[in-house]
PDB file of C-alpha atoms and ligand atoms in Angstrom:
ATOM      1  CA  MET T 204      83.920  80.363  96.235  1.00 86.00           C
ATOM      2  CA  SER T 205      83.717  81.828  92.755  1.00 92.00           C
ATOM      3  CA  PRO T 206      86.176  84.543  91.670  1.00 91.00           C
ATOM      4  CA  ASN T 207      83.351  87.064  91.801  1.00 93.00           C
ATOM      5  CA  GLU T 208      82.391  86.082  95.357  1.00 95.00           C
ATOM      6  CA  LEU T 209      86.027  86.540  96.408  1.00 96.00           C
ATOM      7  CA  LYS T 210      86.053  90.023  94.923  1.00 97.00           C
ATOM      8  CA  GLN T 211      82.853  90.921  96.741  1.00 97.00           C
ATOM      9  CA  ARG T 212      84.186  89.464  99.970  1.00 97.00           C
ATOM     10  CA  VAL T 213      87.445  91.423  99.892  1.00 98.00           C
ATOM     11  CA  ALA T 214      85.752  94.665  98.847  1.00 98.00           C
ATOM     12  CA  GLU T 215      83.246  94.382 101.696  1.00 97.00           C
ATOM     13  CA  ALA T 216      85.959  93.624 104.260  1.00 97.00           C
ATOM     14  CA  ALA T 217      88.022  96.628 103.174  1.00 97.00           C
ATOM     15  CA  PHE T 218      84.959  98.853 103.091  1.00 96.00           C
ATOM     16  CA  LEU T 219      83.849  97.862 106.598  1.00 95.00           C
ATOM     17  CA  GLN T 220      87.280  98.650 107.981  1.00 93.00           C
ATOM     18  CA  LEU T 221      87.691 101.962 106.155  1.00 93.00           C
ATOM     19  CA  GLU T 222      84.137 103.159 106.715  1.00 91.00           C
ATOM     20  CA  GLN T 223      84.843 103.595 110.412  1.00 88.00           C
ATOM     21  CA  LEU T 224      87.602 106.074 109.564  1.00 89.00           C
ATOM     22  CA  PHE T 225      85.902 108.149 106.866  1.00 88.00           C
ATOM     23  CA  GLN T 226      85.751 111.909 107.551  1.00 88.00           C
ATOM     24  CA  PRO T 227      83.371 114.222 105.653  1.00 84.00           C
ATOM     25  CA  ASN T 228      86.243 116.238 104.141  1.00 86.00           C
ATOM     26  CA  TRP T 229      88.114 113.218 102.824  1.00 91.00           C
ATOM     27  CA  VAL T 230      88.775 112.678  99.162  1.00 95.00           C
ATOM     28  CA  LEU T 231      88.831 109.004  98.228  1.00 96.00           C
ATOM     29  CA  GLY T 232      90.756 107.729  95.238  1.00 98.00           C
ATOM     30  CA  ILE T 233      88.908 105.014  93.353  1.00 98.00           C
ATOM     31  CA  GLY T 234      90.750 102.581  91.118  1.00 98.00           C
ATOM     32  CA  THR T 235      89.501 100.554  88.186  1.00 98.00           C
ATOM     33  CA  GLY T 236      88.396  96.976  87.676  1.00 98.00           C
ATOM     34  CA  SER T 237      85.938  94.341  88.799  1.00 98.00           C
ATOM     35  CA  THR T 238      87.180  94.242  92.413  1.00 98.00           C
ATOM     36  CA  VAL T 239      86.919  98.012  92.749  1.00 98.00           C
ATOM     37  CA  ASN T 240      83.436  97.856  91.238  1.00 97.00           C
ATOM     38  CA  CYS T 241      82.441  95.713  94.230  1.00 97.00           C
ATOM     39  CA  PHE T 242      83.886  98.411  96.506  1.00 97.00           C
ATOM     40  CA  ILE T 243      81.842 101.063  94.683  1.00 96.00           C
ATOM     41  CA  ASP T 244      78.756  98.910  95.290  1.00 96.00           C
ATOM     42  CA  CYS T 245      79.529  99.003  99.033  1.00 95.00           C
ATOM     43  CA  LEU T 246      79.982 102.772  98.914  1.00 94.00           C
ATOM     44  CA  THR T 247      76.695 103.207  97.085  1.00 92.00           C
ATOM     45  CA  GLN T 248      74.768 101.087  99.560  1.00 91.00           C
ATOM     46  CA  SER T 249      76.256 102.916 102.557  1.00 89.00           C
ATOM     47  CA  SER T 250      75.533 106.300 104.074  1.00 81.00           C
ATOM     48  CA  GLN T 251      78.910 107.560 102.804  1.00 76.00           C
ATOM     49  CA  THR T 252      77.767 108.823  99.422  1.00 72.00           C
ATOM     50  CA  HIS T 253      78.590 112.424 100.445  1.00 79.00           C
ATOM     51  CA  LEU T 254      82.330 111.710 100.110  1.00 88.00           C
ATOM     52  CA  SER T 255      84.267 113.246  97.236  1.00 94.00           C
ATOM     53  CA  THR T 256      86.227 110.959  94.985  1.00 96.00           C
ATOM     54  CA  VAL T 257      88.889 111.162  92.326  1.00 98.00           C
ATOM     55  CA  SER T 258      88.647 108.508  89.677  1.00 98.00           C
ATOM     56  CA  SER T 259      91.312 106.546  87.827  1.00 98.00           C
ATOM     57  CA  SER T 260      89.383 105.930  84.614  1.00 98.00           C
ATOM     58  CA  VAL T 261      86.426 106.938  82.490  1.00 98.00           C
ATOM     59  CA  GLN T 262      84.803 103.610  83.353  1.00 98.00           C
ATOM     60  CA  THR T 263      85.050 104.287  87.094  1.00 98.00           C
ATOM     61  CA  THR T 264      83.928 107.897  86.692  1.00 98.00           C
ATOM     62  CA  ASP T 265      80.833 106.790  84.792  1.00 97.00           C
ATOM     63  CA  ARG T 266      80.019 104.226  87.451  1.00 97.00           C
ATOM     64  CA  LEU T 267      80.500 106.655  90.343  1.00 96.00           C
ATOM     65  CA  LYS T 268      78.419 109.353  88.675  1.00 95.00           C
ATOM     66  CA  ALA T 269      75.658 106.857  87.870  1.00 95.00           C
ATOM     67  CA  ASP T 270      75.549 106.130  91.606  1.00 92.00           C
ATOM     68  CA  ASN T 271      75.411 109.868  92.444  1.00 92.00           C
ATOM     69  CA  ILE T 272      78.853 109.863  94.030  1.00 93.00           C
ATOM     70  CA  LYS T 273      80.730 113.126  93.606  1.00 94.00           C
ATOM     71  CA  VAL T 274      83.782 112.921  91.328  1.00 96.00           C
ATOM     72  CA  VAL T 275      86.249 115.806  91.431  1.00 97.00           C
ATOM     73  CA  ASP T 276      88.998 116.634  88.979  1.00 97.00           C
ATOM     74  CA  ILE T 277      92.464 115.401  89.933  1.00 96.00           C
ATOM     75  CA  ASN T 278      93.789 118.932  89.348  1.00 97.00           C
ATOM     76  CA  ASP T 279      91.414 120.333  91.960  1.00 96.00           C
ATOM     77  CA  VAL T 280      92.709 118.099  94.754  1.00 95.00           C
ATOM     78  CA  SER T 281      95.937 118.451  96.710  1.00 90.00           C
ATOM     79  CA  GLU T 282      95.804 115.150  98.571  1.00 90.00           C
ATOM     80  CA  VAL T 283      93.874 111.938  98.405  1.00 96.00           C
ATOM     81  CA  MET T 284      93.397 110.438 101.853  1.00 95.00           C
ATOM     82  CA  VAL T 285      92.851 106.837 100.799  1.00 96.00           C
ATOM     83  CA  TYR T 286      93.212 105.226  97.415  1.00 97.00           C
ATOM     84  CA  ILE T 287      91.452 101.890  96.864  1.00 98.00           C
ATOM     85  CA  ASP T 288      92.452  99.725  93.958  1.00 98.00           C
ATOM     86  CA  GLY T 289      92.911  96.167  92.788  1.00 98.00           C
ATOM     87  CA  ALA T 290      95.984  94.645  91.162  1.00 98.00           C
ATOM     88  CA  ASP T 291      96.993  91.979  88.684  1.00 98.00           C
ATOM     89  CA  GLU T 292      99.951  90.726  90.747  1.00 98.00           C
ATOM     90  CA  VAL T 293     101.216  91.424  94.267  1.00 97.00           C
ATOM     91  CA  ASP T 294     104.666  90.337  95.462  1.00 96.00           C
ATOM     92  CA  PRO T 295     105.676  89.748  99.111  1.00 94.00           C
ATOM     93  CA  SER T 296     107.073  93.299  99.415  1.00 94.00           C
ATOM     94  CA  PHE T 297     103.758  94.764  98.143  1.00 96.00           C
ATOM     95  CA  ALA T 298     105.151  95.739  94.736  1.00 97.00           C
ATOM     96  CA  LEU T 299     102.401  95.356  92.133  1.00 98.00           C
ATOM     97  CA  ILE T 300     101.640  94.855  88.503  1.00 98.00           C
ATOM     98  CA  LYS T 301      98.598  96.862  87.478  1.00 98.00           C
ATOM     99  CA  GLY T 302      96.991  97.954  84.239  1.00 98.00           C
ATOM    100  CA  GLY T 303      95.231  94.809  83.085  1.00 98.00           C
ATOM    101  CA  GLY T 304      92.226  97.087  82.660  1.00 97.00           C
ATOM    102  CA  GLY T 305      94.321  99.718  80.864  1.00 98.00           C
ATOM    103  CA  ALA T 306      94.011 102.444  83.499  1.00 98.00           C
ATOM    104  CA  LEU T 307      97.596 102.311  84.762  1.00 98.00           C
ATOM    105  CA  THR T 308      98.612 105.912  84.147  1.00 98.00           C
ATOM    106  CA  ARG T 309      95.740 107.541  86.011  1.00 98.00           C
ATOM    107  CA  GLU T 310      95.974 104.835  88.648  1.00 98.00           C
ATOM    108  CA  LYS T 311      99.611 105.672  89.247  1.00 98.00           C
ATOM    109  CA  ILE T 312      98.886 109.403  89.378  1.00 97.00           C
ATOM    110  CA  VAL T 313      96.194 108.864  92.018  1.00 97.00           C
ATOM    111  CA  ALA T 314      98.414 106.430  93.946  1.00 97.00           C
ATOM    112  CA  SER T 315     101.173 109.066  93.966  1.00 96.00           C
ATOM    113  CA  MET T 316      98.762 111.657  95.441  1.00 95.00           C
ATOM    114  CA  SER T 317      97.491 109.369  98.154  1.00 96.00           C
ATOM    115  CA  ARG T 318      98.369 109.294 101.804  1.00 94.00           C
ATOM    116  CA  ASN T 319      97.236 105.678 102.061  1.00 95.00           C
ATOM    117  CA  PHE T 320      97.032 103.186  99.236  1.00 96.00           C
ATOM    118  CA  VAL T 321      94.878 100.178 100.050  1.00 97.00           C
ATOM    119  CA  CYS T 322      94.973  97.276  97.623  1.00 98.00           C
ATOM    120  CA  ILE T 323      92.158  94.718  97.435  1.00 98.00           C
ATOM    121  CA  VAL T 324      92.791  91.362  95.767  1.00 98.00           C
ATOM    122  CA  ASP T 325      91.970  87.691  95.935  1.00 97.00           C
ATOM    123  CA  GLU T 326      94.781  85.266  96.652  1.00 96.00           C
ATOM    124  CA  SER T 327      95.186  84.287  92.986  1.00 96.00           C
ATOM    125  CA  LYS T 328      96.980  87.630  92.576  1.00 98.00           C
ATOM    126  CA  LEU T 329      99.748  86.803  95.081  1.00 98.00           C
ATOM    127  CA  VAL T 330     103.098  85.832  93.527  1.00 97.00           C
ATOM    128  CA  ASP T 331     106.642  85.269  94.759  1.00 96.00           C
ATOM    129  CA  ARG T 332     108.054  87.365  91.934  1.00 97.00           C
ATOM    130  CA  LEU T 333     106.318  89.790  89.557  1.00 97.00           C
ATOM    131  CA  GLY T 334     106.254  89.089  85.841  1.00 97.00           C
ATOM    132  CA  LYS T 335     104.081  86.096  85.065  1.00 97.00           C
ATOM    133  CA  PHE T 336     101.279  88.556  84.288  1.00 98.00           C
ATOM    134  CA  PRO T 337     102.506  90.541  81.247  1.00 98.00           C
ATOM    135  CA  VAL T 338     103.553  94.030  82.309  1.00 98.00           C
ATOM    136  CA  PRO T 339     101.308  96.667  80.698  1.00 98.00           C
ATOM    137  CA  VAL T 340     103.263  99.647  79.390  1.00 98.00           C
ATOM    138  CA  GLU T 341     101.350 102.716  78.177  1.00 98.00           C
ATOM    139  CA  VAL T 342     103.103 104.209  75.164  1.00 98.00           C
ATOM    140  CA  LEU T 343     102.628 107.188  72.872  1.00 98.00           C
ATOM    141  CA  PRO T 344     101.080 105.819  69.653  1.00 98.00           C
ATOM    142  CA  LEU T 345     103.841 107.382  67.540  1.00 98.00           C
ATOM    143  CA  ALA T 346     106.501 105.396  69.419  1.00 98.00           C
ATOM    144  CA  HIS T 347     105.111 101.908  70.019  1.00 98.00           C
ATOM    145  CA  HIS T 348     107.564 100.315  67.598  1.00 98.00           C
ATOM    146  CA  PRO T 349     110.825 101.806  69.003  1.00 98.00           C
ATOM    147  CA  VAL T 350     109.606 101.215  72.561  1.00 98.00           C
ATOM    148  CA  ALA T 351     108.799  97.584  71.714  1.00 98.00           C
ATOM    149  CA  THR T 352     112.277  97.157  70.244  1.00 98.00           C
ATOM    150  CA  LYS T 353     113.889  98.484  73.440  1.00 98.00           C
ATOM    151  CA  LEU T 354     111.690  96.277  75.633  1.00 98.00           C
ATOM    152  CA  GLY T 355     112.764  93.317  73.494  1.00 98.00           C
ATOM    153  CA  LYS T 356     116.419  94.158  74.154  1.00 97.00           C
ATOM    154  CA  LEU T 357     115.637  94.078  77.891  1.00 97.00           C
ATOM    155  CA  GLY T 358     114.418  90.481  77.467  1.00 97.00           C
ATOM    156  CA  GLY T 359     110.693  91.186  77.166  1.00 98.00           C
ATOM    157  CA  HIS T 360     108.192  90.038  74.553  1.00 98.00           C
ATOM    158  CA  PRO T 361     105.917  93.029  73.910  1.00 98.00           C
ATOM    159  CA  LYS T 362     102.529  92.602  72.304  1.00 98.00           C
ATOM    160  CA  LEU T 363     100.491  95.582  71.128  1.00 98.00           C
ATOM    161  CA  ARG T 364      97.064  95.560  72.800  1.00 98.00           C
ATOM    162  CA  SER T 365      94.141  96.483  70.591  1.00 98.00           C
ATOM    163  CA  GLY T 366      92.299  99.691  71.417  1.00 97.00           C
ATOM    164  CA  MET T 367      93.366 102.892  73.114  1.00 97.00           C
ATOM    165  CA  THR T 368      93.648 104.055  76.696  1.00 98.00           C
ATOM    166  CA  ASP T 369      91.514 106.852  78.161  1.00 98.00           C
ATOM    167  CA  ASN T 370      94.501 109.088  77.372  1.00 98.00           C
ATOM    168  CA  GLY T 371      94.538 108.187  73.664  1.00 98.00           C
ATOM    169  CA  ASN T 372      97.658 106.027  73.936  1.00 98.00           C
ATOM    170  CA  CYS T 373      98.588 102.394  73.171  1.00 98.00           C
ATOM    171  CA  ILE T 374      99.474  99.607  75.564  1.00 98.00           C
ATOM    172  CA  LEU T 375     102.242  97.066  75.078  1.00 98.00           C
ATOM    173  CA  ASP T 376     101.747  93.938  77.194  1.00 98.00           C
ATOM    174  CA  VAL T 377     105.235  92.670  77.958  1.00 98.00           C
ATOM    175  CA  SER T 378     105.722  89.038  78.900  1.00 98.00           C
ATOM    176  CA  GLY T 379     108.990  87.301  79.716  1.00 97.00           C
ATOM    177  CA  LEU T 380     110.374  89.848  82.186  1.00 95.00           C
ATOM    178  CA  GLU T 381     111.736  88.480  85.451  1.00 89.00           C
ATOM    179  CA  ILE T 382     111.085  91.324  87.829  1.00 96.00           C
ATOM    180  CA  ASP T 383     113.388  90.512  90.698  1.00 93.00           C
ATOM    181  CA  GLU T 384     114.062  94.206  91.444  1.00 96.00           C
ATOM    182  CA  PRO T 385     110.771  96.049  90.857  1.00 97.00           C
ATOM    183  CA  ASP T 386     112.183  99.538  91.612  1.00 97.00           C
ATOM    184  CA  TYR T 387     114.885  99.038  88.980  1.00 97.00           C
ATOM    185  CA  TRP T 388     112.458  97.708  86.391  1.00 98.00           C
ATOM    186  CA  GLU T 389     109.922 100.473  86.984  1.00 98.00           C
ATOM    187  CA  ARG T 390     112.581 103.149  86.526  1.00 98.00           C
ATOM    188  CA  THR T 391     114.226 101.411  83.572  1.00 98.00           C
ATOM    189  CA  ILE T 392     110.993 101.020  81.618  1.00 98.00           C
ATOM    190  CA  ASN T 393     109.822 104.534  82.504  1.00 98.00           C
ATOM    191  CA  ASP T 394     113.108 105.897  81.118  1.00 98.00           C
ATOM    192  CA  ILE T 395     112.484 104.586  77.598  1.00 98.00           C
ATOM    193  CA  PRO T 396     111.523 107.588  75.429  1.00 98.00           C
ATOM    194  CA  GLY T 397     107.896 107.253  74.360  1.00 98.00           C
ATOM    195  CA  VAL T 398     106.801 105.393  77.499  1.00 98.00           C
ATOM    196  CA  VAL T 399     104.046 107.145  79.426  1.00 98.00           C
ATOM    197  CA  THR T 400     103.846 104.722  82.377  1.00 98.00           C
ATOM    198  CA  THR T 401     104.715 101.182  83.284  1.00 98.00           C
ATOM    199  CA  GLY T 402     102.262  98.995  85.163  1.00 98.00           C
ATOM    200  CA  ILE T 403     104.951  98.098  87.705  1.00 98.00           C
ATOM    201  CA  PHE T 404     103.907  99.882  90.909  1.00 98.00           C
ATOM    202  CA  SER T 405     107.018  99.661  93.034  1.00 97.00           C
ATOM    203  CA  LEU T 406     107.821 103.293  93.803  1.00 96.00           C
ATOM    204  CA  HIS T 407     104.213 103.827  94.987  1.00 92.00           C
ATOM    205  CA  ARG T 408     103.325 100.626  96.804  1.00 95.00           C
ATOM    206  CA  PRO T 409     100.221 100.131  98.908  1.00 96.00           C
ATOM    207  CA  GLN T 410     100.558 100.391 102.659  1.00 95.00           C
ATOM    208  CA  GLU T 411      97.804  97.864 103.216  1.00 96.00           C
ATOM    209  CA  ILE T 412      96.503  94.871 101.330  1.00 97.00           C
ATOM    210  CA  PHE T 413      93.292  92.951 101.865  1.00 97.00           C
ATOM    211  CA  VAL T 414      93.457  89.427 100.441  1.00 98.00           C
ATOM    212  CA  ALA T 415      90.406  87.175 100.025  1.00 97.00           C
ATOM    213  CA  THR T 416      91.260  83.510 100.370  1.00 96.00           C
ATOM    214  CA  VAL T 417      89.354  80.568  98.907  1.00 92.00           C
ATOM    215  CA  ASP T 418      88.212  79.426 102.361  1.00 92.00           C
ATOM    216  CA  GLY T 419      86.183  82.643 102.538  1.00 88.00           C
ATOM    217  CA  SER T 420      88.351  84.570 104.998  1.00 96.00           C
ATOM    218  CA  VAL T 421      89.985  87.919 104.330  1.00 97.00           C
ATOM    219  CA  ASP T 422      93.553  88.521 105.373  1.00 96.00           C
ATOM    220  CA  HIS T 423      94.522  92.132 106.205  1.00 95.00           C
ATOM    221  CA  ARG T 424      98.237  92.727 105.664  1.00 94.00           C
ATOM    222  CA  VAL T 425     100.166  95.870 106.523  1.00 93.00           C
ATOM    223  CA  ALA T 426     103.344  96.676 104.611  1.00 85.00           C
ATOM    224  CA  PRO T 427     106.731  96.022 106.122  1.00 71.00           C
ATOM    225  CA  LYS T 428     107.699  99.176 108.039  1.00 61.00           C
ATOM    226  CA  SER T 429     110.346 100.222 105.527  1.00 50.00           C
ATOM    227  CA  PHE T 430     107.704 100.589 102.825  1.00 51.00           C
ATOM    228  CA  ARG T 431     105.111 102.452 104.864  1.00 48.00           C
ATOM    229  CA  LEU T 432     104.621 106.089 103.998  1.00 44.00           C
ATOM    230  CA  SER T 433     102.583 106.981 107.060  1.00 46.00           C
ATOM    231  CA  PRO T 434     102.702 105.799 110.674  1.00 42.00           C
TER     232      PRO T 434
HETATM  233  C1  5RP Q 690      93.130  98.199  85.964  1.00 95.68           C
HETATM  234  C2  5RP Q 690      93.852  97.499  87.060  1.00 95.68           C
HETATM  235  C3  5RP Q 690      93.066  96.590  87.919  1.00 95.68           C
HETATM  236  O1  5RP Q 690      93.209  96.972  89.242  1.00 95.68           O
HETATM  237  C4  5RP Q 690      93.573  95.194  87.744  1.00 95.68           C
HETATM  238  O2  5RP Q 690      93.547  94.856  86.367  1.00 95.68           O
HETATM  239  C5  5RP Q 690      92.734  94.177  88.542  1.00 95.68           C
HETATM  240  O3  5RP Q 690      91.454  94.124  88.016  1.00 95.68           O
HETATM  241  P1  5RP Q 690      90.329  93.191  88.617  1.00 95.68           P
HETATM  242  O4  5RP Q 690      89.950  93.755  89.947  1.00 95.68           O
HETATM  243  O5  5RP Q 690      89.210  93.273  87.599  1.00 95.68           O
HETATM  244  O6  5RP Q 690      90.893  91.804  88.724  1.00 95.68           O
HETATM  245  O7  5RP Q 690      95.016  97.669  87.280  1.00 95.68           O
HETATM  246  O8  5RP Q 690      93.991  98.956  85.148  1.00 95.68           O
END
């Protein structure tokens, strides 16, 4: 199966499961990336286009609006019932690296507002320990140099990504970090002055993960009880 077929497969499996639960008053959080785009395709082709959504990026907003799906402002919503998003890496405790597509800050805001975070990935994203994928860190443009220096002292090798985020900031992609304690690393990087967000999603982990495997099946995994936010 091609990578794209795996993305379609996992998005469809998650959609079929969630569709049975959708309520008309629900607000859905929609992440960013090629896997989520497959989920949006499912939403568009279904009878669920009346649902309201909050979006994690300009790219996703444009896509939802083009498909006539209602997008509401994050500030006008008190709770997101389900947030669907992909990831760049997933460890066995459901801690993630996200932000390969540059949308990490809004993604983390929506994840933090969500009652249920459902992550959709193919099995190439599963790792024993986070950090092979460079950790994206969104940084105020005026501070990318001092932040990079501090990340270097923590053992990382930051590289300034070209372009700007939807929020007008820069991204440092940090390789070389061995993220054995994701909570610690998320807090430590977030505490560096000038950092807006780190792409380590450990304090807001998904409760459920759908994983497409190369044999064509989709594995539905529920977080270990200690990490679940809702029953
Ligand atoms: C965007 C993200 C994406 O979820 C992540 O990069 C995975 O993308 P894709 O589904 O295209 O593999 O975090 O900021």
